[in-house]
PDB file of C-alpha atoms in Angstrom:
ATOM      1  CA  MET A 174       1.173 131.368 -21.446  1.00  0.00           C
ATOM      2  CA  ILE A 175       2.212 128.921 -24.178  1.00  0.00           C
ATOM      3  CA  THR A 176       4.304 129.433 -27.295  1.00  0.00           C
ATOM      4  CA  VAL A 177       2.740 128.695 -30.683  1.00  0.00           C
ATOM      5  CA  LYS A 178       4.852 128.657 -33.840  1.00  0.00           C
ATOM      6  CA  ILE A 179       3.208 130.552 -36.705  1.00  0.00           C
ATOM      7  CA  MET A 180       4.082 131.016 -40.378  1.00  0.00           C
ATOM      8  CA  ASN A 181       2.537 133.921 -42.221  1.00  0.00           C
ATOM      9  CA  LYS A 182       2.406 133.231 -45.957  1.00  0.00           C
ATOM     10  CA  GLY A 183      -0.140 135.988 -46.463  1.00  0.00           C
ATOM     11  CA  ARG A 184      -0.082 139.765 -46.672  1.00  0.00           C
ATOM     12  CA  GLN A 185      -1.795 140.498 -43.344  1.00  0.00           C
ATOM     13  CA  LYS A 186      -0.208 141.189 -39.979  1.00  0.00           C
ATOM     14  CA  LEU A 187      -0.064 138.416 -37.412  1.00  0.00           C
ATOM     15  CA  PRO A 188      -3.119 137.936 -35.182  1.00  0.00           C
ATOM     16  CA  GLU A 189      -2.929 139.696 -31.846  1.00  0.00           C
ATOM     17  CA  TYR A 190      -4.980 140.113 -28.699  1.00  0.00           C
ATOM     18  CA  ALA A 191      -6.906 143.409 -28.658  1.00  0.00           C
ATOM     19  CA  THR A 192      -6.724 143.734 -24.867  1.00  0.00           C
ATOM     20  CA  SER A 193      -4.701 142.180 -22.059  1.00  0.00           C
ATOM     21  CA  GLN A 194      -7.623 139.894 -21.152  1.00  0.00           C
ATOM     22  CA  SER A 195      -8.916 138.989 -24.617  1.00  0.00           C
ATOM     23  CA  ALA A 196      -9.512 135.272 -25.158  1.00  0.00           C
ATOM     24  CA  GLY A 197      -9.370 135.454 -28.950  1.00  0.00           C
ATOM     25  CA  MET A 198      -7.161 136.928 -31.643  1.00  0.00           C
ATOM     26  CA  ASP A 199      -8.734 138.323 -34.813  1.00  0.00           C
ATOM     27  CA  LEU A 200      -8.148 136.420 -38.054  1.00  0.00           C
ATOM     28  CA  ARG A 201      -8.037 138.437 -41.279  1.00  0.00           C
ATOM     29  CA  ALA A 202      -9.055 137.487 -44.799  1.00  0.00           C
ATOM     30  CA  ASN A 203      -6.096 136.896 -47.091  1.00  0.00           C
ATOM     31  CA  ILE A 204      -7.734 136.996 -50.523  1.00  0.00           C
ATOM     32  CA  GLY A 205      -6.661 138.269 -53.919  1.00  0.00           C
ATOM     33  CA  GLU A 206      -9.926 140.047 -54.651  1.00  0.00           C
ATOM     34  CA  PRO A 207     -13.139 140.820 -52.761  1.00  0.00           C
ATOM     35  CA  VAL A 208     -15.513 137.897 -52.181  1.00  0.00           C
ATOM     36  CA  THR A 209     -19.265 138.515 -52.100  1.00  0.00           C
ATOM     37  CA  LEU A 210     -21.342 136.131 -50.017  1.00  0.00           C
ATOM     38  CA  ARG A 211     -24.947 136.025 -51.131  1.00  0.00           C
ATOM     39  CA  PRO A 212     -27.707 135.193 -48.619  1.00  0.00           C
ATOM     40  CA  MET A 213     -27.288 131.617 -47.303  1.00  0.00           C
ATOM     41  CA  GLU A 214     -24.043 131.178 -49.267  1.00  0.00           C
ATOM     42  CA  ARG A 215     -21.000 129.693 -47.547  1.00  0.00           C
ATOM     43  CA  ARG A 216     -17.365 129.980 -48.559  1.00  0.00           C
ATOM     44  CA  LEU A 217     -13.930 129.008 -47.257  1.00  0.00           C
ATOM     45  CA  ILE A 218     -11.790 132.101 -46.778  1.00  0.00           C
ATOM     46  CA  GLY A 219      -8.020 131.782 -46.410  1.00  0.00           C
ATOM     47  CA  THR A 220      -5.968 133.571 -43.778  1.00  0.00           C
ATOM     48  CA  GLY A 221      -2.437 132.844 -45.042  1.00  0.00           C
ATOM     49  CA  LEU A 222      -1.583 131.526 -41.561  1.00  0.00           C
ATOM     50  CA  TYR A 223      -0.103 128.164 -40.576  1.00  0.00           C
ATOM     51  CA  ILE A 224       0.444 127.160 -36.954  1.00  0.00           C
ATOM     52  CA  GLU A 225       2.152 124.487 -34.892  1.00  0.00           C
ATOM     53  CA  LEU A 226       0.275 123.946 -31.650  1.00  0.00           C
ATOM     54  CA  PRO A 227       1.715 122.027 -28.713  1.00  0.00           C
ATOM     55  CA  GLU A 228       0.191 118.596 -28.133  1.00  0.00           C
ATOM     56  CA  GLY A 229      -2.891 118.870 -25.916  1.00  0.00           C
ATOM     57  CA  TYR A 230      -3.988 122.200 -27.431  1.00  0.00           C
ATOM     58  CA  GLU A 231      -6.389 123.211 -30.179  1.00  0.00           C
ATOM     59  CA  ALA A 232      -7.173 126.467 -31.930  1.00  0.00           C
ATOM     60  CA  GLN A 233     -10.884 127.256 -32.015  1.00  0.00           C
ATOM     61  CA  VAL A 234     -12.084 129.430 -34.914  1.00  0.00           C
ATOM     62  CA  ARG A 235     -15.123 131.399 -33.782  1.00  0.00           C
ATOM     63  CA  PRO A 236     -17.388 134.112 -35.205  1.00  0.00           C
ATOM     64  CA  ARG A 237     -16.774 137.802 -34.609  1.00  0.00           C
ATOM     65  CA  SER A 238     -19.743 139.142 -32.679  1.00  0.00           C
ATOM     66  CA  GLY A 239     -19.896 142.420 -34.633  1.00  0.00           C
ATOM     67  CA  LEU A 240     -20.115 140.664 -38.016  1.00  0.00           C
ATOM     68  CA  ALA A 241     -22.800 138.347 -36.684  1.00  0.00           C
ATOM     69  CA  LEU A 242     -24.871 141.158 -35.151  1.00  0.00           C
ATOM     70  CA  ARG A 243     -24.595 143.759 -37.903  1.00  0.00           C
ATOM     71  CA  HIS A 244     -24.392 141.572 -41.021  1.00  0.00           C
ATOM     72  CA  GLY A 245     -25.499 138.016 -40.164  1.00  0.00           C
ATOM     73  CA  ILE A 246     -22.040 136.645 -41.014  1.00  0.00           C
ATOM     74  CA  THR A 247     -20.917 133.720 -38.873  1.00  0.00           C
ATOM     75  CA  VAL A 248     -18.565 130.737 -38.838  1.00  0.00           C
ATOM     76  CA  LEU A 249     -20.642 127.797 -40.039  1.00  0.00           C
ATOM     77  CA  ASN A 250     -18.846 125.038 -38.119  1.00  0.00           C
ATOM     78  CA  SER A 251     -18.506 127.104 -34.979  1.00  0.00           C
ATOM     79  CA  PRO A 252     -16.239 126.624 -33.305  1.00  0.00           C
ATOM     80  CA  GLY A 253     -14.040 125.190 -36.002  1.00  0.00           C
ATOM     81  CA  THR A 254     -11.193 123.143 -34.529  1.00  0.00           C
ATOM     82  CA  VAL A 255      -7.571 123.277 -35.656  1.00  0.00           C
ATOM     83  CA  ASP A 256      -5.856 120.181 -34.242  1.00  0.00           C
ATOM     84  CA  SER A 257      -2.282 120.228 -32.977  1.00  0.00           C
ATOM     85  CA  ASP A 258      -1.111 117.902 -35.781  1.00  0.00           C
ATOM     86  CA  TYR A 259      -2.644 120.009 -38.609  1.00  0.00           C
ATOM     87  CA  ARG A 260      -0.113 121.943 -40.669  1.00  0.00           C
ATOM     88  CA  GLY A 261      -2.255 123.378 -43.456  1.00  0.00           C
ATOM     89  CA  GLU A 262      -3.530 126.908 -43.876  1.00  0.00           C
ATOM     90  CA  ILE A 263      -6.075 128.113 -41.337  1.00  0.00           C
ATOM     91  CA  MET A 264      -9.281 128.563 -43.303  1.00  0.00           C
ATOM     92  CA  VAL A 265     -12.530 130.121 -42.100  1.00  0.00           C
ATOM     93  CA  LEU A 266     -15.877 128.687 -43.240  1.00  0.00           C
ATOM     94  CA  LEU A 267     -18.144 131.736 -43.366  1.00  0.00           C
ATOM     95  CA  VAL A 268     -21.875 131.768 -44.057  1.00  0.00           C
ATOM     96  CA  ASN A 269     -24.184 134.696 -44.750  1.00  0.00           C
ATOM     97  CA  LEU A 270     -27.375 134.233 -42.731  1.00  0.00           C
ATOM     98  CA  SER A 271     -28.770 137.638 -43.683  1.00  0.00           C
ATOM     99  CA  THR A 272     -31.038 138.616 -46.573  1.00  0.00           C
ATOM    100  CA  GLU A 273     -28.419 140.906 -48.162  1.00  0.00           C
ATOM    101  CA  ASP A 274     -25.139 140.320 -49.993  1.00  0.00           C
ATOM    102  CA  PHE A 275     -21.993 140.847 -47.916  1.00  0.00           C
ATOM    103  CA  THR A 276     -18.585 141.597 -49.432  1.00  0.00           C
ATOM    104  CA  ILE A 277     -15.410 140.409 -47.709  1.00  0.00           C
ATOM    105  CA  ASN A 278     -12.335 142.491 -48.483  1.00  0.00           C
ATOM    106  CA  ASP A 279      -8.673 141.563 -48.229  1.00  0.00           C
ATOM    107  CA  GLY A 280      -7.432 142.210 -44.697  1.00  0.00           C
ATOM    108  CA  GLU A 281     -10.902 142.320 -43.154  1.00  0.00           C
ATOM    109  CA  ARG A 282     -11.279 140.754 -39.700  1.00  0.00           C
ATOM    110  CA  ILE A 283     -13.480 137.715 -40.355  1.00  0.00           C
ATOM    111  CA  ALA A 284     -13.200 135.488 -37.265  1.00  0.00           C
ATOM    112  CA  GLN A 285     -11.379 135.052 -34.005  1.00  0.00           C
ATOM    113  CA  MET A 286      -9.053 132.297 -32.884  1.00  0.00           C
ATOM    114  CA  VAL A 287      -8.937 130.994 -29.316  1.00  0.00           C
ATOM    115  CA  ILE A 288      -6.127 128.670 -28.196  1.00  0.00           C
ATOM    116  CA  ALA A 289      -7.496 126.110 -25.723  1.00  0.00           C
ATOM    117  CA  ARG A 290      -6.197 123.127 -23.816  1.00  0.00           C
ATOM    118  CA  HIS A 291      -8.071 119.840 -24.242  1.00  0.00           C
ATOM    119  CA  GLU A 292      -7.961 116.256 -23.093  1.00  0.00           C
ATOM    120  CA  GLN A 293      -8.529 113.028 -24.969  1.00  0.00           C
ATOM    121  CA  ALA A 294     -10.918 110.543 -23.417  1.00  0.00           C
ATOM    122  CA  GLN A 295     -10.692 106.808 -23.098  1.00  0.00           C
ATOM    123  CA  LEU A 296     -14.225 105.546 -23.678  1.00  0.00           C
ATOM    124  CA  GLN A 297     -15.393 102.808 -21.327  1.00  0.00           C
ATOM    125  CA  PRO A 298     -18.408 100.788 -22.535  1.00  0.00           C
ATOM    126  CA  ALA A 299     -21.112 100.538 -19.837  1.00  0.00           C
ATOM    127  CA  ASP A 300     -24.577  99.014 -19.436  1.00  0.00           C
ATOM    128  CA  SER A 301     -25.807 101.851 -17.213  1.00  0.00           C
ATOM    129  CA  LEU A 302     -24.931 105.389 -16.118  1.00  0.00           C
ATOM    130  CA  ASP A 303     -25.140 107.019 -12.680  1.00  0.00           C
ATOM    131  CA  GLU A 304     -28.442 108.773 -11.970  1.00  0.00           C
ATOM    132  CA  THR A 305     -28.541 112.595 -11.600  1.00  0.00           C
ATOM    133  CA  GLY A 306     -31.194 115.155 -10.708  1.00  0.00           C
ATOM    134  CA  ARG A 307     -31.334 116.277 -14.324  1.00  0.00           C
ATOM    135  CA  GLY A 308     -31.487 112.813 -15.830  1.00  0.00           C
ATOM    136  CA  ALA A 309     -32.189 112.856 -19.562  1.00  0.00           C
ATOM    137  CA  GLY A 310     -33.616 116.415 -19.554  1.00  0.00           C
ATOM    138  CA  GLY A 311     -32.250 118.058 -22.681  1.00  0.00           C
ATOM    139  CA  TYR A 312     -33.029 121.021 -24.901  1.00  0.00           C
ATOM    140  CA  GLY A 313     -35.205 123.517 -23.046  1.00  0.00           C
ATOM    141  CA  HIS A 314     -36.083 121.149 -20.217  1.00  0.00           C
ATOM    142  CA  THR A 315     -35.836 123.890 -17.559  1.00  0.00           C
ATOM    143  CA  GLY A 316     -38.419 126.091 -19.274  1.00  0.00           C
ATOM    144  CA  THR A 317     -38.245 129.797 -20.102  1.00  0.00           C
ATOM    145  CA  LYS A 318     -38.566 131.373 -16.630  1.00  0.00           C
TER     146      LYS A 318
END
């Protein structure tokens, strides 16, 4: 387990894990008045939260499965990445992919945040790459069965 400093400048409680094995913590909308997302509309929604991640970690902002299933609401740049050197407010870029308006209320759970370790890569220019069984097979190359 790692320690992450967090400042809460909003009115909502701090994010927490719902169960002992949850990967993500729910993020809540911190807004002054309800926001209605029309079909295909996108909007940045504030959380009032600011974090200080250790170097080598990121916070991934991901959709909540229930909002996606029941209302077509998802995180547009999923997963959104919060870098360890970012000190601004955590914002959630929501989009309404349904055919109906959806209203976001203050305090509503709008996304989840997963803290993940990452590495940086040193890119090495090359004229060729090792061959594999898959090769260049990409999207859908293994078929549907």
